[in-house]
Coordinates of C-alpha atoms in Angstrom, one line a residue:
M11 CA 2.3 -38.6 -5.3
G12 CA -0.1 -36.2 -3.7
S13 CA -2.3 -33.6 -6.3
R14 CA -0.1 -30.7 -5.0
H15 CA 2.7 -31.2 -6.6
L16 CA 1.6 -33.8 -9.7
V17 CA 5.3 -34.3 -10.9
L18 CA 6.6 -37.2 -12.7
V19 CA 10.1 -37.7 -11.4
A20 CA 11.8 -38.6 -14.9
C21 CA 14.9 -39.4 -13.8
L22 CA 17.4 -42.3 -14.8
A23 CA 16.0 -45.4 -13.6
A24 CA 19.1 -46.8 -12.5
L25 CA 19.7 -44.1 -10.0
A26 CA 16.2 -43.3 -8.5
G27 CA 14.5 -47.0 -9.3
C28 CA 11.4 -44.9 -10.5
K29 CA 8.7 -47.2 -12.2
K30 CA 6.6 -44.1 -13.6
K31 CA 6.5 -43.4 -16.9
P32 CA 8.0 -40.6 -18.4
V33 CA 6.3 -37.5 -20.1
D34 CA 6.4 -37.8 -23.9
A35 CA 7.6 -34.0 -24.0
V36 CA 10.8 -34.8 -22.2
A37 CA 11.6 -38.4 -24.1
D38 CA 15.6 -38.2 -24.2
A39 CA 16.6 -38.7 -20.3
S40 CA 20.0 -36.8 -20.4
A41 CA 17.9 -33.6 -21.3
L42 CA 16.6 -33.9 -17.9
L43 CA 20.0 -33.1 -16.1
D44 CA 20.6 -29.6 -15.2
P45 CA 23.8 -28.6 -17.3
D46 CA 25.2 -26.5 -14.6
G47 CA 24.7 -29.2 -12.0
G48 CA 22.4 -26.7 -10.0
G49 CA 19.6 -29.4 -9.8
E50 CA 17.4 -32.0 -11.8
I51 CA 15.0 -31.1 -14.4
V52 CA 11.6 -33.0 -13.9
A53 CA 8.7 -32.9 -16.1
I54 CA 5.4 -31.7 -14.9
A55 CA 2.5 -34.7 -15.6
M56 CA -0.4 -32.6 -16.6
P57 CA -3.9 -34.2 -14.7
E58 CA -6.2 -36.3 -16.9
G59 CA -8.6 -34.4 -18.7
G60 CA -6.9 -31.1 -17.9
A61 CA -5.7 -28.5 -20.2
G62 CA -3.7 -30.0 -22.8
T63 CA -0.6 -32.0 -22.8
A64 CA 2.9 -32.0 -21.0
T65 CA 3.9 -29.3 -23.7
A66 CA 1.1 -26.6 -22.6
N67 CA 1.9 -24.0 -19.8
P68 CA 0.6 -25.5 -16.3
T69 CA -0.8 -22.7 -13.9
I70 CA 0.6 -22.6 -10.3
Y71 CA -1.9 -20.9 -7.4
A72 CA 0.4 -19.4 -4.4
L73 CA -0.3 -20.9 -1.0
S74 CA 1.3 -18.5 1.1
L75 CA 0.3 -14.9 1.9
I76 CA 3.8 -14.0 0.8
T77 CA 4.9 -16.5 -2.1
P78 CA 8.3 -15.2 -2.8
I79 CA 9.8 -15.3 -6.6
M80 CA 13.5 -15.6 -7.1
N81 CA 15.6 -14.7 -10.2
E82 CA 17.3 -18.4 -9.7
P83 CA 15.9 -21.7 -8.8
E84 CA 17.7 -20.6 -5.1
W85 CA 17.0 -18.6 -2.2
A86 CA 18.3 -15.0 -1.7
P87 CA 20.8 -14.6 0.9
H88 CA 20.1 -12.4 4.3
D89 CA 23.7 -11.0 3.8
P90 CA 25.3 -11.4 0.0
S91 CA 28.6 -11.0 1.4
K92 CA 28.3 -14.0 3.4
A93 CA 26.7 -16.0 0.6
S94 CA 28.3 -19.2 -0.8
D95 CA 29.1 -18.6 -4.9
D96 CA 25.8 -20.0 -6.1
R97 CA 24.0 -17.7 -4.0
K98 CA 25.4 -14.3 -4.5
N99 CA 23.5 -13.3 -7.3
V100 CA 20.3 -14.4 -6.2
I101 CA 17.7 -12.1 -5.2
R102 CA 14.1 -11.7 -4.9
L103 CA 12.1 -10.5 -8.0
G104 CA 8.6 -10.0 -6.3
Y105 CA 5.8 -12.5 -4.9
L106 CA 2.3 -13.7 -5.1
R107 CA -0.1 -13.5 -2.7
K108 CA -2.0 -16.7 -1.4
G109 CA -4.2 -17.5 -4.2
D110 CA -2.7 -15.7 -7.3
K111 CA -2.1 -17.8 -10.2
A112 CA 0.5 -17.7 -12.9
Q113 CA 1.7 -19.9 -15.7
V114 CA 4.9 -21.7 -15.6
K115 CA 6.7 -23.9 -17.8
P116 CA 6.2 -27.6 -17.7
Q117 CA 9.0 -28.7 -15.8
V118 CA 10.5 -28.2 -12.4
V119 CA 14.1 -27.6 -10.8
K120 CA 14.3 -30.1 -8.1
K121 CA 17.1 -29.2 -5.8
S122 CA 18.1 -29.5 -2.1
S123 CA 16.9 -26.2 -1.3
C124 CA 13.4 -26.8 -2.6
L125 CA 12.7 -30.7 -2.5
E126 CA 9.0 -30.1 -3.7
G127 CA 11.0 -28.4 -6.9
W128 CA 11.2 -24.8 -8.6
Y129 CA 8.5 -23.7 -10.9
E130 CA 9.8 -21.2 -13.5
L131 CA 7.6 -18.5 -14.2
L132 CA 7.0 -17.5 -18.2
P133 CA 9.2 -14.3 -18.7
L134 CA 7.4 -10.8 -19.5
P135 CA 6.3 -10.4 -22.9
G136 CA 8.9 -8.5 -25.0
S137 CA 11.8 -10.3 -22.9
P138 CA 14.8 -11.0 -24.7
P139 CA 15.5 -15.0 -25.4
G140 CA 16.5 -16.7 -22.4
A141 CA 14.9 -14.4 -19.8
T142 CA 13.3 -16.1 -17.1
G143 CA 10.1 -14.6 -15.2
G144 CA 11.3 -16.1 -12.1
F145 CA 11.4 -19.5 -9.7
V146 CA 8.7 -20.0 -7.2
C147 CA 9.5 -23.1 -4.9
G148 CA 6.7 -25.9 -5.0
K149 CA 6.9 -25.7 -1.1
Y150 CA 4.6 -22.5 -1.5
A151 CA 2.5 -23.2 -4.5
T152 CA 0.2 -26.0 -6.1
L153 CA -1.2 -26.8 -9.5
D154 CA -4.5 -28.2 -8.1
P155 CA -6.8 -25.1 -8.1
D156 CA -8.9 -27.3 -6.0
D157 CA -6.1 -27.5 -3.2
K158 CA -7.9 -27.2 0.3
D159 CA -5.2 -24.6 1.6
L160 CA -6.8 -22.0 -1.1
A161 CA -10.1 -22.0 0.4
A162 CA -8.9 -19.5 3.1
A163 CA -7.4 -17.4 0.2
P164 CA -8.7 -13.7 -0.1
H165 CA -10.3 -12.9 -3.3
P166 CA -8.1 -11.6 -6.0
P167 CA -7.8 -7.9 -5.8
N168 CA -9.8 -5.5 -8.3
M169 CA -7.5 -4.1 -10.5
D170 CA -9.6 -2.1 -12.4
G171 CA -11.0 0.4 -10.1
P172 CA -9.5 3.0 -7.2
L173 CA -9.3 0.2 -4.6
P174 CA -8.1 -3.3 -4.6
Y175 CA -10.4 -4.4 -1.7
D176 CA -13.0 -3.1 0.4
Y177 CA -12.2 -1.6 3.7
G178 CA -13.5 -1.0 7.1
L179 CA -12.9 1.4 10.0
N180 CA -12.4 -0.3 13.7
L181 CA -14.8 1.5 16.1
V182 CA -13.6 -0.1 19.4
N183 CA -10.4 0.2 21.6
G184 CA -9.3 -3.1 22.2
A185 CA -11.6 -4.9 19.3
P186 CA -10.1 -8.5 18.8
L187 CA -8.9 -9.8 15.5
Y188 CA -9.5 -13.5 15.9
R189 CA -7.6 -16.2 14.1
R190 CA -11.0 -18.1 13.7
P191 CA -14.6 -17.5 14.4
P192 CA -15.1 -17.6 18.3
L193 CA -17.3 -19.4 20.0
R194 CA -20.4 -17.6 22.1
K195 CA -18.5 -18.1 25.2
E196 CA -15.1 -16.7 24.2
R197 CA -16.7 -13.8 22.9
A198 CA -18.3 -13.5 26.2
E199 CA -15.0 -13.6 28.0
Y200 CA -12.9 -11.7 25.5
E201 CA -15.1 -8.8 24.6
R202 CA -16.1 -8.5 28.2
G203 CA -15.5 -4.6 28.9
L204 CA -15.8 -3.4 25.3
E205 CA -18.4 -0.3 25.3
V206 CA -19.0 0.5 22.0
G207 CA -19.9 -1.6 19.0
R208 CA -21.1 -4.6 21.0
A209 CA -23.7 -6.9 19.1
F210 CA -26.8 -5.9 21.6
R211 CA -28.6 -2.8 21.7
K212 CA -30.2 -2.3 25.3
K213 CA -34.2 -1.9 25.0
D214 CA -36.6 -0.6 27.7
G215 CA -36.3 -2.9 30.7
D216 CA -33.5 -4.7 29.3
D217 CA -30.4 -5.0 31.5
G218 CA -28.2 -6.3 28.8
T219 CA -27.8 -9.8 30.0
S220 CA -27.9 -11.0 26.8
A221 CA -25.0 -9.5 25.3
P222 CA -21.7 -11.1 24.3
G223 CA -20.0 -8.8 27.2
G224 CA -22.3 -9.4 29.6
P225 CA -24.6 -7.1 31.6
P226 CA -23.0 -3.2 32.1
A227 CA -22.6 -3.8 35.6
A228 CA -20.3 -7.0 34.6
R229 CA -18.3 -5.1 32.0
A230 CA -17.7 -2.3 34.5
A231 CA -16.5 -4.3 36.9
S232 CA -14.2 -5.7 34.4
A233 CA -12.5 -2.7 33.4
S234 CA -11.1 -2.3 37.3
D235 CA -10.6 -6.1 38.0
D236 CA -10.1 -9.1 35.9
G237 CA -9.8 -11.3 38.7
S238 CA -6.1 -11.9 38.2
G239 CA -4.9 -9.3 40.5
N240 CA -3.1 -7.9 37.3
D241 CA -3.4 -4.3 36.2
P242 CA -6.2 -4.0 33.6
A243 CA -5.6 -3.9 29.9
W244 CA -4.9 -0.9 28.1
Y245 CA -8.0 -0.7 26.6
L246 CA -10.4 -1.5 29.5
A247 CA -7.9 1.0 31.6
H248 CA -8.7 3.5 28.9
K249 CA -5.4 5.1 28.2
D250 CA -4.6 7.7 25.9
R251 CA -3.6 6.1 22.4
S252 CA -0.4 7.8 22.7
Q253 CA 0.1 5.7 25.7
V254 CA -0.4 2.4 23.8
S255 CA 2.7 0.7 21.9
M256 CA 2.6 -2.0 19.4
D257 CA 3.6 -4.8 22.0
D258 CA 0.8 -3.6 23.9
L259 CA -1.9 -4.9 21.1
K260 CA -0.3 -8.6 21.3
G261 CA -3.3 -10.9 21.6
E262 CA -3.7 -12.7 25.4
T263 CA -4.2 -15.8 24.0
S264 CA -3.8 -18.0 20.8
L265 CA -7.2 -17.3 19.6
I266 CA -6.7 -13.4 19.3
D267 CA -4.0 -12.4 16.8
K268 CA -4.0 -8.7 18.5
R269 CA -6.2 -6.2 19.9
M270 CA -6.8 -3.1 17.9
V271 CA -6.9 0.6 18.6
K272 CA -9.8 2.8 17.6
G273 CA -9.2 4.2 13.8
F274 CA -7.4 0.9 12.7
Y275 CA -8.0 0.1 9.1
L276 CA -8.9 -3.7 8.0
A277 CA -8.9 -5.0 4.2
L278 CA -12.2 -6.9 4.1
D279 CA -12.3 -10.0 2.3
K280 CA -15.8 -11.8 3.1
N281 CA -19.1 -11.9 5.7
I282 CA -19.0 -15.0 7.6
H283 CA -21.9 -16.1 9.6
A284 CA -21.2 -17.9 12.8
F285 CA -23.1 -19.3 15.9
A286 CA -21.4 -16.3 17.9
G287 CA -22.7 -13.8 15.4
S288 CA -21.7 -12.2 12.1
F289 CA -17.8 -11.5 11.4
W290 CA -15.7 -10.2 8.7
R291 CA -12.9 -12.3 7.3
T292 CA -9.9 -9.9 6.8
T293 CA -7.9 -10.4 3.4
R294 CA -5.1 -11.5 6.2
G295 CA -7.3 -14.4 7.4
M296 CA -8.5 -12.9 10.3
F297 CA -11.8 -12.4 12.0
V298 CA -13.5 -9.2 13.4
P299 CA -17.1 -9.0 14.9
K300 CA -18.9 -7.1 12.2
E301 CA -20.4 -4.8 14.8
H302 CA -17.2 -3.4 15.6
V303 CA -16.4 -2.4 12.1
L304 CA -17.4 0.5 9.8
V305 CA -17.4 -0.1 6.2
H306 CA -15.7 2.6 4.3
D307 CA -17.5 4.3 1.6
P308 CA -15.6 5.1 -1.0
K309 CA -15.5 8.1 -2.9
V310 CA -13.7 10.0 -6.0
E311 CA -13.6 13.6 -5.0
F312 CA -11.4 14.7 -7.9
E313 CA -9.4 13.2 -10.7
G314 CA -5.7 14.0 -11.8
V315 CA -5.2 15.4 -15.2
W316 CA -3.8 13.0 -18.0
L317 CA -2.3 16.1 -19.8
S318 CA -1.4 13.8 -22.7
A319 CA -4.7 12.1 -23.4
A320 CA -6.5 12.3 -26.7
G321 CA -8.8 15.4 -26.7
E322 CA -7.4 17.0 -23.5
T323 CA -6.9 20.7 -23.8
R324 CA -5.7 21.7 -20.2
H325 CA -2.2 22.1 -19.7
L326 CA 0.6 23.7 -17.0
P327 CA 0.3 25.8 -15.0
L328 CA -3.0 24.2 -13.3
G329 CA -4.8 25.3 -10.2
W330 CA -6.4 22.8 -7.4
I331 CA -8.9 24.6 -5.2
I332 CA -7.9 23.3 -1.9
N333 CA -10.0 25.4 0.8
P334 CA -13.8 24.8 0.8
H335 CA -14.4 28.8 1.3
Q336 CA -13.1 29.8 -1.8
W337 CA -14.5 32.4 -4.3
K338 CA -13.3 34.1 -7.5
Y339 CA -11.8 37.3 -7.5
T340 CA -11.7 40.4 -9.8
I341 CA -8.9 43.0 -9.6
D342 CA -9.7 46.6 -10.8
E343 CA -7.6 48.8 -12.4
A344 CA -7.2 50.6 -9.0
G345 CA -5.6 47.0 -7.5
K346 CA -8.7 46.7 -5.4
V347 CA -9.7 42.9 -5.0
H348 CA -13.7 42.3 -5.6
R349 CA -14.9 38.9 -4.3
H350 CA -17.6 37.3 -6.8
D351 CA -18.9 33.4 -6.9
H352 CA -18.4 30.6 -4.8
V353 CA -15.8 27.9 -6.2
D354 CA -16.2 24.3 -5.0
R355 CA -13.3 22.4 -3.6
F356 CA -11.1 19.9 -5.4
T357 CA -12.1 22.1 -8.7
I358 CA -9.2 22.2 -11.3
V359 CA -8.5 25.6 -12.7
Q360 CA -6.6 26.3 -16.2
L361 CA -4.1 29.3 -15.2
T362 CA -2.4 31.6 -17.6
G363 CA 0.6 32.0 -15.7
K364 CA 0.2 35.3 -14.5
K365 CA 0.6 36.4 -11.0
Q366 CA -0.2 39.5 -8.8
L367 CA 0.4 40.5 -5.5
V368 CA -2.5 42.5 -3.5
E369 CA -2.1 44.0 0.0
N370 CA 0.8 40.9 0.7
K371 CA -1.7 38.3 -0.9
K372 CA -0.5 36.4 -4.2
Y373 CA -3.3 35.6 -6.8
W374 CA -3.4 33.8 -10.1
E375 CA -4.7 34.6 -13.3
T376 CA -7.1 31.9 -14.7
E377 CA -8.3 31.7 -18.4
E378 CA -11.7 32.5 -17.7
G379 CA -10.7 35.9 -16.6
W380 CA -11.2 35.9 -12.8
W381 CA -8.0 35.3 -9.9
M382 CA -7.3 32.5 -7.9
R383 CA -6.3 33.2 -4.4
D384 CA -3.1 31.5 -3.6
M385 CA -3.7 30.8 0.0
D386 CA -7.0 28.9 -1.0
A387 CA -5.4 26.7 -3.8
T388 CA -2.2 25.1 -5.0
V389 CA -0.5 25.0 -8.3
A390 CA 1.1 22.3 -10.5
D391 CA 4.4 24.1 -10.9
P392 CA 7.4 21.4 -11.5
N393 CA 10.8 22.0 -11.8
P394 CA 12.7 21.7 -15.1
P395 CA 13.6 18.2 -16.4
P396 CA 16.7 17.4 -15.0
K397 CA 19.9 17.3 -17.4
D398 CA 20.8 13.7 -17.3
L399 CA 17.6 12.5 -18.8
Q400 CA 17.6 9.8 -21.3
P401 CA 15.1 10.7 -24.3
G402 CA 11.4 10.2 -23.6
E403 CA 12.5 8.7 -19.8
R404 CA 9.6 8.5 -17.2
W405 CA 10.0 10.7 -14.1
I406 CA 8.0 12.1 -11.2
D407 CA 8.2 15.6 -10.2
V408 CA 7.2 16.0 -6.2
N409 CA 6.9 19.6 -5.2
L410 CA 6.6 19.7 -1.5
G411 CA 6.3 23.4 -1.0
K412 CA 2.8 23.2 -3.9
Q413 CA 2.1 19.7 -2.8
S414 CA 1.9 18.8 -6.3
L415 CA 3.1 16.2 -8.7
V416 CA 3.8 16.2 -12.2
A417 CA 4.9 13.2 -14.3
F418 CA 6.8 13.4 -17.4
E419 CA 8.0 11.6 -20.4
G420 CA 11.0 13.3 -21.2
D421 CA 10.3 17.2 -20.8
K422 CA 6.5 16.6 -21.8
P423 CA 4.2 16.9 -18.8
V424 CA 1.6 13.7 -19.1
F425 CA -0.1 13.9 -15.4
A426 CA -0.7 16.3 -12.9
T427 CA -2.5 16.2 -9.6
I428 CA -2.1 17.1 -5.7
I429 CA -0.7 15.2 -3.4
S430 CA -0.5 14.9 0.8
T431 CA 3.5 14.5 1.8
G432 CA 4.5 14.6 5.4
R433 CA 3.8 16.7 7.8
H434 CA 6.6 19.0 9.4
D435 CA 7.3 20.6 12.7
D436 CA 10.2 22.8 13.0
D437 CA 9.5 23.1 16.7
N438 CA 9.0 19.4 17.7
P439 CA 11.5 16.9 16.3
A440 CA 8.8 14.2 17.2
K441 CA 6.0 15.3 15.3
D442 CA 8.3 16.1 12.3
H443 CA 7.5 13.7 9.5
R444 CA 8.4 15.5 6.6
T445 CA 9.1 13.6 3.1
R446 CA 13.1 13.7 2.5
P447 CA 14.0 15.8 -0.6
G448 CA 16.4 14.2 -3.3
D449 CA 16.6 12.3 -6.4
F450 CA 15.4 8.7 -6.1
R451 CA 14.2 5.8 -8.0
V452 CA 11.1 3.3 -7.1
R453 CA 12.5 0.2 -5.8
E454 CA 9.3 -1.9 -5.3
K455 CA 5.9 -2.0 -6.1
H456 CA 2.8 -3.7 -4.2
I457 CA -0.8 -4.0 -5.4
S458 CA -1.4 -3.6 -2.0
A459 CA 0.8 -4.2 1.9
T460 CA 0.2 -3.2 5.2
M461 CA 1.2 -0.4 7.0
D462 CA 1.8 0.1 10.8
N463 CA 3.7 1.3 13.6
D464 CA 4.3 3.5 16.5
T465 CA 5.1 6.8 16.5
A466 CA 6.4 8.8 19.5
T467 CA 3.3 11.8 19.7
D468 CA 0.4 9.8 18.1
G469 CA 0.9 6.2 19.2
P470 CA 0.5 3.0 16.9
Y471 CA -1.4 2.9 13.6
S472 CA -2.3 0.4 11.5
I473 CA -3.9 0.2 8.0
E474 CA -4.2 -3.1 6.0
D475 CA -3.5 -3.4 2.5
V476 CA -2.7 0.2 1.6
P477 CA -3.1 0.2 -2.0
W478 CA -0.7 1.1 -4.7
I479 CA 2.2 1.5 -2.9
M480 CA 5.4 2.7 -4.9
Y481 CA 8.6 2.5 -2.6
F482 CA 11.2 5.0 -3.3
D483 CA 13.2 6.0 -0.5
G484 CA 13.5 3.6 2.4
S485 CA 9.8 3.5 3.8
T486 CA 8.6 6.3 2.2
A487 CA 6.2 5.7 -0.9
L488 CA 3.8 7.1 -3.2
H489 CA 0.6 5.3 -2.5
G490 CA -3.1 5.9 -2.4
A491 CA -4.8 7.1 0.6
F492 CA -8.5 6.6 1.4
W493 CA -8.7 7.4 5.1
H494 CA -8.4 11.4 4.5
S495 CA -9.2 14.1 1.9
R496 CA -6.9 16.7 3.0
F497 CA -5.0 16.8 -0.6
G498 CA -3.0 19.9 -1.2
H499 CA -1.9 20.0 2.5
E500 CA 0.7 18.1 4.3
R501 CA -0.9 15.0 6.1
S502 CA 1.0 12.1 6.3
H503 CA 3.8 10.4 8.4
G504 CA 6.3 10.6 5.5
C505 CA 4.7 9.0 2.4
V506 CA 3.6 10.7 -0.7
N507 CA -0.1 10.2 -0.5
M508 CA -2.5 10.5 -3.3
T509 CA -6.3 9.8 -4.0
P510 CA -6.9 6.1 -4.6
H511 CA -7.8 7.1 -8.1
D512 CA -4.6 8.8 -9.0
A513 CA -2.4 6.3 -7.3
H514 CA -3.9 3.4 -9.3
E515 CA -3.6 5.6 -12.5
L516 CA 0.2 6.2 -11.7
F517 CA 0.7 2.5 -10.6
G518 CA 0.2 1.3 -13.9
W519 CA 2.6 3.9 -15.8
V520 CA 5.4 3.7 -13.1
G521 CA 8.2 1.1 -13.0
P522 CA 9.2 -1.6 -12.6
K523 CA 6.2 -3.2 -14.6
L524 CA 3.9 -5.6 -12.4
P525 CA 3.5 -8.9 -14.3
D526 CA 0.1 -10.3 -14.5
G527 CA -0.7 -12.2 -11.4
W528 CA 2.0 -10.8 -9.0
H529 CA 1.2 -8.8 -6.1
G530 CA 4.7 -7.1 -5.7
V531 CA 7.5 -6.7 -8.0
R532 CA 11.1 -5.4 -7.4
A533 CA 13.2 -3.2 -9.7
T534 CA 16.2 -4.8 -11.3
E535 CA 18.6 -3.5 -14.2
A536 CA 16.1 -5.7 -16.9
N537 CA 12.7 -4.1 -15.1
P538 CA 13.9 -0.7 -13.8
G539 CA 12.3 1.9 -11.5
T540 CA 10.8 5.2 -12.4
R541 CA 12.8 8.3 -10.8
V542 CA 11.1 10.3 -8.4
I543 CA 12.6 13.8 -7.7
V544 CA 11.3 15.2 -4.5
H545 CA 12.2 19.1 -4.0
D546 CA 11.2 22.2 -2.2
D547 CA 9.2 25.0 -3.9
G548 CA 11.7 27.1 -6.2
K549 CA 14.5 24.6 -5.2
S550 CA 16.4 21.7 -6.9
A551 CA 16.4 18.5 -5.0
E552 CA 20.0 18.8 -4.4
E553 CA 19.3 22.5 -2.8
S554 CA 16.2 20.9 -0.7
K555 CA 18.4 18.3 0.7
K556 CA 20.9 20.9 1.9
V557 CA 18.5 23.0 3.6
H558 CA 16.9 19.9 5.4
K559 CA 20.4 18.6 6.4
K560 CA 21.0 21.7 8.2
D561 CA 17.5 21.3 9.8
D562 CA 18.4 17.8 10.8
D563 CA 21.4 18.6 12.3
S564 CA 20.0 21.3 14.3
D565 CA 17.3 19.0 15.4
S566 CA 19.6 16.2 16.6
K567 CA 21.1 18.6 19.3
T568 CA 18.0 18.8 20.9
S569 CA 15.9 15.5 20.6
E570 CA 16.4 12.2 18.7
K571 CA 14.3 11.9 15.3
D572 CA 11.6 9.6 15.4
D573 CA 12.2 6.9 12.7
S574 CA 8.8 5.6 12.1
Q575 CA 7.0 3.9 9.5
S576 CA 5.7 6.2 7.0
Q577 CA 2.0 6.4 6.2

């Protein structure tokens, strides 16, 4: 058999006519039969010179970008209500990304649903006896670390830093994402007319004939007439972004996966040097000319506060300066305000909890004795804990009005930071992306995943491998955002944006627990998701929902609300 599966079919010789030697660890042939009649247990033959005997736990390597993990050796049904009895309770627990590895038990379950056999992953540490870590179909995994299909796997995510990958900003409308490094003549054809980020740099007396896109005159001509008699492509016609849809981005040839809009972000895997120039290979195995991409420079502008950390003396209420032009103030006995030293943006300030209103402006007293102007800052000011909490239960308070987040264990706050939730617009429903209030639970977690969609007013957006995603309400998630620093202000298309550092910190704390080697996990009864309560300032989640429901009902009378993917 091929090296990909490396299995010995240890079935009864009379039935299979198999002449291969059975593995010593499974001497009794009757033990190879699935007692539930759901398949055939097959021992894995360890490679000669490999790691130990057949009783050792082999390692599988994921071959697909999404390598699903099921709770049983069967595929989860698309519609459980129409599923056969043996599939009704099958669910997807999570997935591995191409190149990820995980330890499995030294046998597979062969069934008609996966002729290559189902590998059983080891259960999470501390799981009860008999628990399973899930099953991966051998069609999407290999035991061979040198399998040729792994050559295109992206490097593993960085689990120790604020970002799992490097990222690049696309600078060019119409920049192609190639499925392989193109030839020079292909670049000349498919990048003709792109005016920004081209490979050549025009010198004195140079007419640009050496450029992949040809001389300027040729590019200008192509922008108005491509010789086909058809209308020029959107990026050659210089259409406004709002006039472009995701369908317009589809590649015009099998070589091009899609044409990107300026402002798209790519997750970068490695540099590739080819005859046609230098390219970035993305984590999804596509290729973009290097000169079209500006590599993101990661910065940690501030960090949330682990209130539970050893030696930490800060406590709630905490203030964050969010205006670049903020000052320290004092208030004299006559109630007059005096301005003093400048305070840097994102400074974290310990507050006493005392507030004062002067000339219709609110001020917060700091423990240092000066006053912080409310309009230039925000405050971590959570609601009281819900009454139905379990002792020590982890939960998260998201305050939409204060743009702050506080994580709790029972009634004890353990982490606090500022966020950016969905922008709201009371006058234009098409621009209203407010985050929906309510009482939710984290449904699934991803180290990273792509977020892209059309919006009614902004046109398409795409960010590959958005980091540290924690979905809790449909397409709404807590996640890291490296493309802006407007924390403390509404900014997103509906999601709860955090700095990558803070999202990474929270990702490890929030349930469901992500097993080692997995890229994504779904919450189950045995591995539950953390509770997330989203509310307006000064209102409970239920009260906030009623207010938003009235707003939605009013909006629906005049316009259909945009249902775009959150970002």
